[in-house]
mmCIF file of C-alpha atoms in Angstrom:
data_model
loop_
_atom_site.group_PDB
_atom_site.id
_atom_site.type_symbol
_atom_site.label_atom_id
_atom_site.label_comp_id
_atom_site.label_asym_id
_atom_site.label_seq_id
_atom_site.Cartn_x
_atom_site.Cartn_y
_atom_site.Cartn_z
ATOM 1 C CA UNK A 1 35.022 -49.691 -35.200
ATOM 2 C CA UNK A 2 31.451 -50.456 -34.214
ATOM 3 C CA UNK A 3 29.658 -54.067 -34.824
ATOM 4 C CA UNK A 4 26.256 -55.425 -34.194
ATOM 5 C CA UNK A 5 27.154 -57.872 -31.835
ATOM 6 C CA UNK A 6 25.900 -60.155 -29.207
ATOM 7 C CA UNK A 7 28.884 -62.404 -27.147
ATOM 8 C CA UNK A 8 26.705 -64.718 -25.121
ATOM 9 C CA UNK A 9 25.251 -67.376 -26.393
ATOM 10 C CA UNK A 10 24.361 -70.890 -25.740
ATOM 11 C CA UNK A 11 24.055 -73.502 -27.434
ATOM 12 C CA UNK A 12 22.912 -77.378 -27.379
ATOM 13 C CA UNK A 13 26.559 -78.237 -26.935
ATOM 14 C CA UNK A 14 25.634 -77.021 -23.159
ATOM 15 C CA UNK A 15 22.319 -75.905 -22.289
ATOM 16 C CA UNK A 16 20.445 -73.957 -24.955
ATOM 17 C CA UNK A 17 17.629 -75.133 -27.399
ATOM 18 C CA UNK A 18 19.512 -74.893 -31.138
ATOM 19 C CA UNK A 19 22.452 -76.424 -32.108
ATOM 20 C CA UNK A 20 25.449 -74.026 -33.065
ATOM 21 C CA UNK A 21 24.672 -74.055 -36.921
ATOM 22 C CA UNK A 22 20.924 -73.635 -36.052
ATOM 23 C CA UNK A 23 22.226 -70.381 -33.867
ATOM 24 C CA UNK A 24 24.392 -69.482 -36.663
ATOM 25 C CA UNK A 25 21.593 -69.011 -38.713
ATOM 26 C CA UNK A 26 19.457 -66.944 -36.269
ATOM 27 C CA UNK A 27 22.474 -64.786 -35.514
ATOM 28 C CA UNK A 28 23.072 -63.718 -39.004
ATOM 29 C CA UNK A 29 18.981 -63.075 -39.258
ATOM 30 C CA UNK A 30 19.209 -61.148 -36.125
ATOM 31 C CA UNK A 31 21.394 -58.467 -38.328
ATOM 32 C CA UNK A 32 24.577 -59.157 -36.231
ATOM 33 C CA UNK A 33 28.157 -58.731 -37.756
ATOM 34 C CA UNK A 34 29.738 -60.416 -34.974
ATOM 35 C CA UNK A 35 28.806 -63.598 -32.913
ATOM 36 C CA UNK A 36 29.939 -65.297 -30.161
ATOM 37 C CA UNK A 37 28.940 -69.226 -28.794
ATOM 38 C CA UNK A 38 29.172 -69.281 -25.718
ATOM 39 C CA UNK A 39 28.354 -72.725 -23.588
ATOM 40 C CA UNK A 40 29.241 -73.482 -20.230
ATOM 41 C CA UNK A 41 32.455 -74.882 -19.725
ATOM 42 C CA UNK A 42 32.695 -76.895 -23.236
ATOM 43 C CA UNK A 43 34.040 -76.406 -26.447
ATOM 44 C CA UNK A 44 32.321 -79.071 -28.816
ATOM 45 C CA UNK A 45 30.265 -76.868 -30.355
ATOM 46 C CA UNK A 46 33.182 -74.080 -31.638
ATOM 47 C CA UNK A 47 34.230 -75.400 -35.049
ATOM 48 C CA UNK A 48 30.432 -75.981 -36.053
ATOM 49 C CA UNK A 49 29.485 -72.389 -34.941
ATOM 50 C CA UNK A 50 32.446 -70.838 -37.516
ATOM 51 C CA UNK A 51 32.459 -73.121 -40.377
ATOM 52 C CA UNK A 52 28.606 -71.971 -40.583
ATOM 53 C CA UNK A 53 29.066 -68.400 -39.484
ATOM 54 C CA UNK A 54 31.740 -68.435 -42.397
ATOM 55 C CA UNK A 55 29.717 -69.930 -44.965
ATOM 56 C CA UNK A 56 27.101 -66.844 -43.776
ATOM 57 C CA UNK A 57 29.100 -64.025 -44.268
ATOM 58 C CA UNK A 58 28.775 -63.790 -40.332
ATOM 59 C CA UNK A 59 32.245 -63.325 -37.901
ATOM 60 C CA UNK A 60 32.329 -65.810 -35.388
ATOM 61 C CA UNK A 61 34.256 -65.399 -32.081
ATOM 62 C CA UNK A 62 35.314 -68.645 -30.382
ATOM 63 C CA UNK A 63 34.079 -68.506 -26.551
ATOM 64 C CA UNK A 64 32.533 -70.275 -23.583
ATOM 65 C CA UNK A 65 31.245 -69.038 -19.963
ATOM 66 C CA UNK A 66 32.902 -70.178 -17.095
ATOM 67 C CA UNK A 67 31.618 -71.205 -13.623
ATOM 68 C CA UNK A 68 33.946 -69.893 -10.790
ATOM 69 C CA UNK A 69 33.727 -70.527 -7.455
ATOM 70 C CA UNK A 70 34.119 -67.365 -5.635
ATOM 71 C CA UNK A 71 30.495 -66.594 -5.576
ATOM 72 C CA UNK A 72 27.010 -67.459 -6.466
ATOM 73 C CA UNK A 73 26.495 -66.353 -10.270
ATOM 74 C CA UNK A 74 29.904 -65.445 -10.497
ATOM 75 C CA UNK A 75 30.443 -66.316 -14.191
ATOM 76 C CA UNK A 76 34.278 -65.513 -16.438
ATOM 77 C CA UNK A 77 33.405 -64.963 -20.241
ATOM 78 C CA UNK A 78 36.386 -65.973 -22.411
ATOM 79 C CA UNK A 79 36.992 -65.182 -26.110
ATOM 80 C CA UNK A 80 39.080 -65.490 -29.065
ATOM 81 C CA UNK A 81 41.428 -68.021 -27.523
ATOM 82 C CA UNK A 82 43.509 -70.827 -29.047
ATOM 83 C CA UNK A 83 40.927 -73.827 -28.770
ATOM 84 C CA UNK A 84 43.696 -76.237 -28.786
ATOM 85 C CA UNK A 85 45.528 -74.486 -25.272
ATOM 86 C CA UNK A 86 41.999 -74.079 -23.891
ATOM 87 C CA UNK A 87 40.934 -77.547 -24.384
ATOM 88 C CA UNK A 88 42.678 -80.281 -22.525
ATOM 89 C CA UNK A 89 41.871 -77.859 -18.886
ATOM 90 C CA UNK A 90 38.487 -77.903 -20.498
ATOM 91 C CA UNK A 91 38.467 -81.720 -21.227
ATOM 92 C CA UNK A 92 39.531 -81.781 -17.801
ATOM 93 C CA UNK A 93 36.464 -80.007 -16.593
ATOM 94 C CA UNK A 94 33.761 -82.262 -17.891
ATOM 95 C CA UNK A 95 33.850 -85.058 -15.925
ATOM 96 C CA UNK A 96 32.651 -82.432 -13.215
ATOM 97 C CA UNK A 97 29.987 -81.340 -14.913
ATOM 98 C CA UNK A 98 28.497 -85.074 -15.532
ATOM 99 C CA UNK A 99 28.776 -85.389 -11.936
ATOM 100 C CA UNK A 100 26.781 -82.404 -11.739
ATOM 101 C CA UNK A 101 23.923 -84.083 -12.910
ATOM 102 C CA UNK A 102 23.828 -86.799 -10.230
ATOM 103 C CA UNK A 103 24.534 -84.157 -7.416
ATOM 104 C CA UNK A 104 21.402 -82.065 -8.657
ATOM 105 C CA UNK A 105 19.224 -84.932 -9.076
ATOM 106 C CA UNK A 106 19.942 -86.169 -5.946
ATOM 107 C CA UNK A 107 19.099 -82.859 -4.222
ATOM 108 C CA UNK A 108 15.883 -82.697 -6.090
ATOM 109 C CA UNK A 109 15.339 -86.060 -5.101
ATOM 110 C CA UNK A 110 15.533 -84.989 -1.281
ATOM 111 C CA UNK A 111 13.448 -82.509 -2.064
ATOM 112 C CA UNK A 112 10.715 -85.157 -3.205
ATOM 113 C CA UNK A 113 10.898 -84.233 -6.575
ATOM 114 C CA UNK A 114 10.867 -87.261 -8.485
ATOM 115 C CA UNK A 115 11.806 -86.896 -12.362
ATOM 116 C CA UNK A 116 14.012 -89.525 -14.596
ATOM 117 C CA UNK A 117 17.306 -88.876 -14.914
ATOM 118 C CA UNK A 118 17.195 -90.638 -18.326
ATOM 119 C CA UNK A 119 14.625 -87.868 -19.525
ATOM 120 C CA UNK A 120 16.883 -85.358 -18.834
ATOM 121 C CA UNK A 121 19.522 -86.850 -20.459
ATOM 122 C CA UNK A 122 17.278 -86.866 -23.591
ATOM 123 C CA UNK A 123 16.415 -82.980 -22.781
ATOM 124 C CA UNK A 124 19.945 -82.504 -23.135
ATOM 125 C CA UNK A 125 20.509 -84.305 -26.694
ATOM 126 C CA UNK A 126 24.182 -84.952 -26.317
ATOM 127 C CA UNK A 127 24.745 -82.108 -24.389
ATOM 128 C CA UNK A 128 25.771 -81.009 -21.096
ATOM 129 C CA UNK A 129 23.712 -81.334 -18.885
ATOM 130 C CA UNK A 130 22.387 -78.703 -17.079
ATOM 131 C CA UNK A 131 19.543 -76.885 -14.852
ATOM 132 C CA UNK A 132 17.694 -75.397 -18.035
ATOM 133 C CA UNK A 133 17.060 -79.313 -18.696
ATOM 134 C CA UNK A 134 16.129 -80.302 -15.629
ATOM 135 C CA UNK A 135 13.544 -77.213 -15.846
ATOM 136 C CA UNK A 136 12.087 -78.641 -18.800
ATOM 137 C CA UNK A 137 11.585 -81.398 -17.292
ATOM 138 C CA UNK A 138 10.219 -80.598 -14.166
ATOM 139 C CA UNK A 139 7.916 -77.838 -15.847
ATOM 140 C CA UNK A 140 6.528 -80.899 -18.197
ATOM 141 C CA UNK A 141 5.483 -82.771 -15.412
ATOM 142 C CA UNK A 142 3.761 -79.872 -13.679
ATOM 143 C CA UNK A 143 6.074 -79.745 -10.838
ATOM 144 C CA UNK A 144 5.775 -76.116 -10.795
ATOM 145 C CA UNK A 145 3.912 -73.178 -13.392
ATOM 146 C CA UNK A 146 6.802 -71.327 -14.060
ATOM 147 C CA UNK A 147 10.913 -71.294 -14.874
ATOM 148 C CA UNK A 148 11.101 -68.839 -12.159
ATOM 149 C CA UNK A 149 8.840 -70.939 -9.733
ATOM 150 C CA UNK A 150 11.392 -74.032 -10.352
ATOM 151 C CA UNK A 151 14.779 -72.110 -9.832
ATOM 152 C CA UNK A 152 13.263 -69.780 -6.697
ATOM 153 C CA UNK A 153 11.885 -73.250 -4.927
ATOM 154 C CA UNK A 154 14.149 -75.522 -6.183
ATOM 155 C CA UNK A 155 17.291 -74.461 -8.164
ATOM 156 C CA UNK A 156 18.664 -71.417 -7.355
ATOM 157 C CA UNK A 157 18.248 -71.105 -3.412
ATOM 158 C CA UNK A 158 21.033 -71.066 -1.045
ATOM 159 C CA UNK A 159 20.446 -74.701 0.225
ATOM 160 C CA UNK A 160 20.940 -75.446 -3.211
ATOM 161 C CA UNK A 161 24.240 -73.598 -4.041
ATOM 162 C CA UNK A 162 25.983 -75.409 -0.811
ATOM 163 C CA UNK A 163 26.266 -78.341 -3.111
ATOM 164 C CA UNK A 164 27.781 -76.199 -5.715
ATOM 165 C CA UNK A 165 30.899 -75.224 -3.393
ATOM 166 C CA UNK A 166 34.217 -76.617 -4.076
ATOM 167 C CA UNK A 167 33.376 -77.975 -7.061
ATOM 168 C CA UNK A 168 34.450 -74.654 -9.752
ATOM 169 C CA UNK A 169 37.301 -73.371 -10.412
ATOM 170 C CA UNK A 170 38.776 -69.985 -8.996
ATOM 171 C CA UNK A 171 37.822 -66.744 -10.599
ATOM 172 C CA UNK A 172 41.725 -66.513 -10.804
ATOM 173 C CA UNK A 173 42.004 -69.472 -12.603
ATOM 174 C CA UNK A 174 39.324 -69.153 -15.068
ATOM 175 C CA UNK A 175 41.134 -65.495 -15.755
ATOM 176 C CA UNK A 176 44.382 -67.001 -16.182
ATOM 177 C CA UNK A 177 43.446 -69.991 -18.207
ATOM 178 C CA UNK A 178 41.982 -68.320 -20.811
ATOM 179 C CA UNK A 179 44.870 -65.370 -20.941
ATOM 180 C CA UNK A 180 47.313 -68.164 -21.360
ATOM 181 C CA UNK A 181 45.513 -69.842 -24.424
ATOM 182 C CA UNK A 182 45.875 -66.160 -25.707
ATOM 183 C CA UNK A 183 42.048 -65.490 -25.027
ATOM 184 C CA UNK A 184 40.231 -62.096 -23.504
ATOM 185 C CA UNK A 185 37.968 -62.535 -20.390
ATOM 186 C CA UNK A 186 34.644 -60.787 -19.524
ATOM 187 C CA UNK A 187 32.783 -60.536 -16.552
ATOM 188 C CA UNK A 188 29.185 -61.982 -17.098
ATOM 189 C CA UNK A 189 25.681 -60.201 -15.948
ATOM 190 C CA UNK A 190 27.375 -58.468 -12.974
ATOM 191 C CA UNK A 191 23.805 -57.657 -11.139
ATOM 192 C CA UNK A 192 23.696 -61.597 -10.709
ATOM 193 C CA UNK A 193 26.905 -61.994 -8.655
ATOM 194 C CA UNK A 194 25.697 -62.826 -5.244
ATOM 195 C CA UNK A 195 28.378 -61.063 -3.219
ATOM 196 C CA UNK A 196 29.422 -61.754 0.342
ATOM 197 C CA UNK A 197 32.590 -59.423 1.793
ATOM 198 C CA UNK A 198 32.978 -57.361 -1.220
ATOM 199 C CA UNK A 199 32.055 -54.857 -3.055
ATOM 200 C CA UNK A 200 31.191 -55.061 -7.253
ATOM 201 C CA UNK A 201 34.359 -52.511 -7.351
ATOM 202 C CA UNK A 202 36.265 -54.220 -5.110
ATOM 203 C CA UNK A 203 35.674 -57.589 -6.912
ATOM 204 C CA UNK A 204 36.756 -55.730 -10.141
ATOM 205 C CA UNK A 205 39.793 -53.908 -9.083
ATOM 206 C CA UNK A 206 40.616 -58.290 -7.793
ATOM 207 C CA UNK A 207 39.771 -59.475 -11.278
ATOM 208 C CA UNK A 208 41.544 -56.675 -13.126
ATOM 209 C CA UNK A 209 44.410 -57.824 -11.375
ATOM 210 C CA UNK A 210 44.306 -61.208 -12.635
ATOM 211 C CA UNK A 211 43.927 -59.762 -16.023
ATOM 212 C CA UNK A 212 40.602 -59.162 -16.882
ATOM 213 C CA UNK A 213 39.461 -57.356 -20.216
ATOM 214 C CA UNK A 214 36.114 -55.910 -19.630
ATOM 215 C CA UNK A 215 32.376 -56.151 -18.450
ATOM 216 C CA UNK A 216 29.253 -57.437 -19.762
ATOM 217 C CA UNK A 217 28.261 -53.774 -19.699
ATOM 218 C CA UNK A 218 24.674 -54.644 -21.960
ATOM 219 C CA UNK A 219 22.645 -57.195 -21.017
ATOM 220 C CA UNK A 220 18.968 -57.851 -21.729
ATOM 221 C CA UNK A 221 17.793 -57.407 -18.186
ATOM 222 C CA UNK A 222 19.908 -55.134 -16.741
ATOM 223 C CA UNK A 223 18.244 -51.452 -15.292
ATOM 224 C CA UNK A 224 19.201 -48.403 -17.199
ATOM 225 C CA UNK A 225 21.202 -47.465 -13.812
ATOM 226 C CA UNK A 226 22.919 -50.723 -13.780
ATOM 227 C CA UNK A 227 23.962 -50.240 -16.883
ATOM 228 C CA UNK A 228 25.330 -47.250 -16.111
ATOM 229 C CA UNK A 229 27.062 -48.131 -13.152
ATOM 230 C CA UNK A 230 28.849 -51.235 -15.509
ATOM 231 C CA UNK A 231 29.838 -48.182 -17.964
ATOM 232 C CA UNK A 232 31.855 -46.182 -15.100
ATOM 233 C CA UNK A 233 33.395 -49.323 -13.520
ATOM 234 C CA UNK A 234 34.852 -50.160 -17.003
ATOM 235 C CA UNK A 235 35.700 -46.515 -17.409
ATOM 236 C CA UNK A 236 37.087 -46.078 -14.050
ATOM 237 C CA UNK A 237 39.263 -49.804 -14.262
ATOM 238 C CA UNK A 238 40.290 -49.088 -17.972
ATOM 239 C CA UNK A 239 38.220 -52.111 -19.104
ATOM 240 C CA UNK A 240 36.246 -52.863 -22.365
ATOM 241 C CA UNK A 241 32.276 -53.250 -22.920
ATOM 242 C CA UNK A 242 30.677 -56.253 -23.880
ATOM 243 C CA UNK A 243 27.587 -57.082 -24.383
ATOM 244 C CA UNK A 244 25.247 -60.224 -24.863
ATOM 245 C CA UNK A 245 21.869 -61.765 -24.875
ATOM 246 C CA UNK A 246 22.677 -64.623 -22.650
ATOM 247 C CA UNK A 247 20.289 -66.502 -25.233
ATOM 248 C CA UNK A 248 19.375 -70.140 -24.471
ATOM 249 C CA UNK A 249 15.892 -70.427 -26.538
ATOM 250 C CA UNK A 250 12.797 -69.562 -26.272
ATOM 251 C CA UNK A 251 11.403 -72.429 -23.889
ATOM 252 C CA UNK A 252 14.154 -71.912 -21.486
ATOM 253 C CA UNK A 253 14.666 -67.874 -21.406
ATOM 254 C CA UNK A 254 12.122 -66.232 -23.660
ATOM 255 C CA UNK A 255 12.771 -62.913 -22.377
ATOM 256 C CA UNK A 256 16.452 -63.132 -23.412
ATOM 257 C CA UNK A 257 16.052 -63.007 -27.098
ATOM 258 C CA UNK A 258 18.955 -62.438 -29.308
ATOM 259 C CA UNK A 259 20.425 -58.664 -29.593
ATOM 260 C CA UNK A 260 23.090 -56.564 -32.004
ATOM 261 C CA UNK A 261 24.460 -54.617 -29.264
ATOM 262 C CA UNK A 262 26.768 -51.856 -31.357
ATOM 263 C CA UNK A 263 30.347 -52.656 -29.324
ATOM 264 C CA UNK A 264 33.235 -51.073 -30.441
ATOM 265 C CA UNK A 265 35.340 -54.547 -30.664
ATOM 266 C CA UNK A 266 38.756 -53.741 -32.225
ATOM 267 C CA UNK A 267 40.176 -54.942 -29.097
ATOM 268 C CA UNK A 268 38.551 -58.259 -29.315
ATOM 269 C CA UNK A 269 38.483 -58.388 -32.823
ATOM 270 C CA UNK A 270 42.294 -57.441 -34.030
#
């Protein structure tokens, strides 16, 4: 059967701009039957997300995106999975993410960007803290014009990710975590996978092998050909499609606005 969908989603829970009920509401105004709530590597914001989807008339899939290790941008998408398995690795995680903070301060710091940590703890609300809120931040003070300015200079270049290694979890593991809490796994925007040694097939055919379900065929800035290419790796490595927004708000991504991709999601869904 075919929904109006879009399965990536954040949230202020990690680093997006409306809290899950607030999302709730745009989803079901965006036209979607199906919505997923996404945030990076945290589940707070799950149970808000479906009591209001449920009190909309909207279907809410539990998820969250996954940082792994094996390369830049290299992002697991996990859904429908039993919160309570999921959440003590989870849990687990978090600690590394607050230390995340200090690590990218620090670098921006040496980079003689001076900003207070304490104002981007109040960008984040409660939330994870992230690089969207040190973006805000740094784009408040004029440190740079643009988003894209900030993460090309400051935090997205390779000097940057070497303080990122070792600190994420295996592709592999990310996989298997979620299959075990009885959860599917998608591979996130697959043209932002900075790959070194491998092919996108080859890092597929690895990843189907560790049990993943499908590829974030539809995406809001992928090419017509990448697209296409996504369509015949699923094809070719009898995976699903998915499809998302990657939606964080309009002051952090306004040119990822929410879709209602039309999936066919009885695989995800029954």
């Amino acid at each position: 059967m075919i929904y109006k969908a879009d399965l990536h989603t954040h949230s202020t829970a990690s680093d997006g701009q409306y809290s899950p009920a607030e999302l709730a509401v745009l989803a079901k105004k965006r036209g979607m039957d199906v919505w997923a709530v996404t945030d990076h590597d945290n589940l707070d914001g799950l149970d808000e997300a479906v009591e209001t989807g449920i009190n909309l008339g909207l279907q809410v899939v539990r998820g969250v995106e996954l940082s792994a290790d094996d390369y830049l941008n290299l992002h697991i998408l996990g859904y429908n999975f039993s919160a309570a398995a999921l959440s003590p690795w989870i849990e687990g995680k978090k600690n590394g993410r607050d230390e995340r903070k200090y690590r990218i301060w620090n670098f921006l710091c040496s980079k003689g960007v001076e900003i207070s940590l304490e104002e981007v703890d109040a960008e984040a609300a409660g939330g994870a803290v992230g690089r969207p809120h040190f973006a805000r931040v740094m784009l408040r003070h004029g440190i740079a014009a643009t988003w894209k300015e900030i993460f090309d200079r400051y935090l997205d270049t390779s000097e940057f990710q070497e303080i990122e290694k070792g600190t994420k979890p295996s592709a592999r593991e990310c996989i298997e975590r979620i299959k075990a809490a009885g959860g599917r796994a998608s591979l996130a925007h697959p043209y932002q996978i900075v790959l070194n040694g491998e092919s996108l097939e080859q890092l597929i055919a690895r990843l189907k092998g560790y049990g993943l379900d499908a590829i974030e065929c539809f995406y809001p800035i992928h090419t017509v050909a990448q697209t296409a290419e996504y369509i015949e790796l699923k094809r070719k490595y009898e995976l699903y499609a998915t499809g998302g927004s990657d939606f964080h708000g309009e002051k952090s991504k306004p040119d990822h606005l929410l879709a209602a991709w039309e999936l066919e999601l009885d695989w995800l869904l029954g």
